[in-house]
Coordinates of C-alpha atoms in Angstrom, one line a residue:
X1 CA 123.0 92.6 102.6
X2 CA 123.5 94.5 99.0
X3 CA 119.7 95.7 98.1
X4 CA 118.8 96.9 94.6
X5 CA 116.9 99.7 93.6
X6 CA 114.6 101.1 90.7
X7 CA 111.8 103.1 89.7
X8 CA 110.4 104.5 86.5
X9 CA 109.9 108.6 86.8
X10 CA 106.4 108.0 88.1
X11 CA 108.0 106.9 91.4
X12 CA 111.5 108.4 91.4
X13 CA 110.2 110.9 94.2
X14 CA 109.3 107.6 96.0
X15 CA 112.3 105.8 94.7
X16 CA 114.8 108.6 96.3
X17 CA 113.2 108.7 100.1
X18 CA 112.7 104.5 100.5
X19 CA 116.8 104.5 99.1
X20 CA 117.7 107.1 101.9
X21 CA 115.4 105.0 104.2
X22 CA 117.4 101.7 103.9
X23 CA 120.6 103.3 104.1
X24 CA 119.5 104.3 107.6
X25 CA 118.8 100.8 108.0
X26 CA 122.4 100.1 107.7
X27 CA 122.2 98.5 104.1
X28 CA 123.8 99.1 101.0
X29 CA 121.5 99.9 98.1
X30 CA 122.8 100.2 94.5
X31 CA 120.5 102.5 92.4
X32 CA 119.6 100.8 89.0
X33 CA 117.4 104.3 87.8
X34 CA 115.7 106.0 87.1
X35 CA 117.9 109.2 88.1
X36 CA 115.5 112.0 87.1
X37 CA 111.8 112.6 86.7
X38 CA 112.0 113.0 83.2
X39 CA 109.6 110.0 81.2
X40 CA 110.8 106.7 81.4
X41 CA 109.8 103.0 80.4
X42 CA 110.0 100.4 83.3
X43 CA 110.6 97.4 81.6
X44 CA 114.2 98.2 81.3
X45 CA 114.8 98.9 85.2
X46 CA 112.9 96.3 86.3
X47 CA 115.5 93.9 83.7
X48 CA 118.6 95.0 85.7
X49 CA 117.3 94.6 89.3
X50 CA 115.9 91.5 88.2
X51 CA 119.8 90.6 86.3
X52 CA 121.1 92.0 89.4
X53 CA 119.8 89.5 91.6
X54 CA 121.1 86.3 89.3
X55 CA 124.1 87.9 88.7
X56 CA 125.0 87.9 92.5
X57 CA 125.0 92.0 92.3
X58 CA 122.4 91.9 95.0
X59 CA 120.4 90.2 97.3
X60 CA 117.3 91.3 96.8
X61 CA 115.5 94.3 95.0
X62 CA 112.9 97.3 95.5
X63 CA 110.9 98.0 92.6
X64 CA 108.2 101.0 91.9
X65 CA 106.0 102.8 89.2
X66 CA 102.4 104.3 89.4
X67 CA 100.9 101.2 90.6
X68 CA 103.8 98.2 90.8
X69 CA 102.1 96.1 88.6
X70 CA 104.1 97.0 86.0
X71 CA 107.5 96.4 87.2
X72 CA 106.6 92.9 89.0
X73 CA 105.1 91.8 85.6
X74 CA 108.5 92.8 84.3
X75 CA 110.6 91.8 86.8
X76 CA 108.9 87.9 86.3
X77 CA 110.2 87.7 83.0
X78 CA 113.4 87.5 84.1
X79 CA 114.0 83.7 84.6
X80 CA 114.9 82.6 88.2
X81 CA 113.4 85.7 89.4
X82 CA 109.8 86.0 91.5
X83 CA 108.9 89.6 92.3
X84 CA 106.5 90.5 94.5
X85 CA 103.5 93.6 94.3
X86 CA 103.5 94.6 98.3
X87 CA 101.3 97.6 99.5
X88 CA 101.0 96.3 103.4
X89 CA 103.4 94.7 105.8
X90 CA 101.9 91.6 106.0
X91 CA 102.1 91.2 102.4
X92 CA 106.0 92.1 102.5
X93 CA 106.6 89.8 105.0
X94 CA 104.6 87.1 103.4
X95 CA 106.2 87.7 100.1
X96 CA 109.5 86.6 101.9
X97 CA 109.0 84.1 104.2
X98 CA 106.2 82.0 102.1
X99 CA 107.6 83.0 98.4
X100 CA 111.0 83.9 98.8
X101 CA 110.6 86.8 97.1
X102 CA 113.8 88.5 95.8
X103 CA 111.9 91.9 94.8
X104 CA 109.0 93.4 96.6
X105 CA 106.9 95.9 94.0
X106 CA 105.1 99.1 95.2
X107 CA 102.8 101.9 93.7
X108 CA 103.8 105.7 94.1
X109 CA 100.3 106.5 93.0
X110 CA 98.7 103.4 95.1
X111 CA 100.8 103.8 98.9
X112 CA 102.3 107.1 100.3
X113 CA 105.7 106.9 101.6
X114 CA 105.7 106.4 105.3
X115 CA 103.6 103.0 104.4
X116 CA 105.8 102.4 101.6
X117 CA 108.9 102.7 104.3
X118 CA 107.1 100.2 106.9
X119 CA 106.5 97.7 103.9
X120 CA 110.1 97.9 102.9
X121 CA 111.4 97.6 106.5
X122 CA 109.5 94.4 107.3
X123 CA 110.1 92.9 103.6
X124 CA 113.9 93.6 105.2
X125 CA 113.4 92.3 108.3
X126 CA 112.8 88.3 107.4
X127 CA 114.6 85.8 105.6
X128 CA 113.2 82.7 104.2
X129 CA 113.5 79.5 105.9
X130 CA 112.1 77.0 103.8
X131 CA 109.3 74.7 105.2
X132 CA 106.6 73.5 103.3
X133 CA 107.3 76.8 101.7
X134 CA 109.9 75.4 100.0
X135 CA 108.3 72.4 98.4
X136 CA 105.8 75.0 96.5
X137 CA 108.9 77.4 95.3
X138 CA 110.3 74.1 93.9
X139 CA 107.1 73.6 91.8
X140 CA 107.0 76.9 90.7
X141 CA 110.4 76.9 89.7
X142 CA 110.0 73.2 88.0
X143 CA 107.6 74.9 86.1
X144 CA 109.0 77.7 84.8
X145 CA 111.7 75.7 83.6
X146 CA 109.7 73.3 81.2
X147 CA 108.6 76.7 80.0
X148 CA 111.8 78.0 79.4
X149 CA 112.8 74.5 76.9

């Protein structure tokens, strides 16, 4: 599994230790940004994760700023692409198995980073199976592509 990271400077802190987490995990994590704490908009990060995962880059993608809202509201423009704001485990699991999430969001300034870590892990730790799940990804996905015409 190929995971994709980004943050905005708010988060790059939090953004370095969860990347140096899921290495220890065994998986591969490409680094979209941001690579310092100097100010940055997220809107642009949250684009290449979110490009990342049509384009086949990666699998799936960890996204965080101040409060995650802003990067999942981001990361949703991207067409094809439903990204997830996840502060607890059950969320991150949920996000996956019920919404096949490709990016889970967190908050630097909402979670500290051992939670952020378990919330990552589990998010890791499932794969989507389909089920009645599946029927209700279809309709959301139906959906977004009458909007897109």
């Amino acid at each position: 599994m190929k995971i994709g990271i980004g943050s905005d400077h708010n988060a790059f802190e939090m953004k370095t230790q969860l990347k140096e987490h899921i290495e220890t995990l065994g998986i591969e994590v490409i680094d979209f940004g941001c690579f310092s704490p100097e100010e940055v908009d997220y809107p642009s990060i949250a684009f290449e994760v979110a490009n990342g995962i049509n384009d086949g880059k990666i699998e799936r993608g960890i996204l965080v700023c101040g409060t995650g809202i802003g990067m999942a509201m981001a990361a949703n423009k991207v067409p094809g692409v439903r990204a997830a704001q996840c502060h607890d485990t059950y969320s991150a699991e949920r996000a996956q198995l019920s919404n096949n999430a490709q990016i889970i969001t967190m908050g630097s300034k909402v979670i500290g980073i051992e939670v952020a870590k378990k919330v990552v892990s589990e998010y890791l730790s499932v794969k989507f199976e389909g089920g009645n799940s599946a029927r209700k990804i279809d309709q959301i996905m139906q959906k977004e592509s009458e909007v897109a015409k």
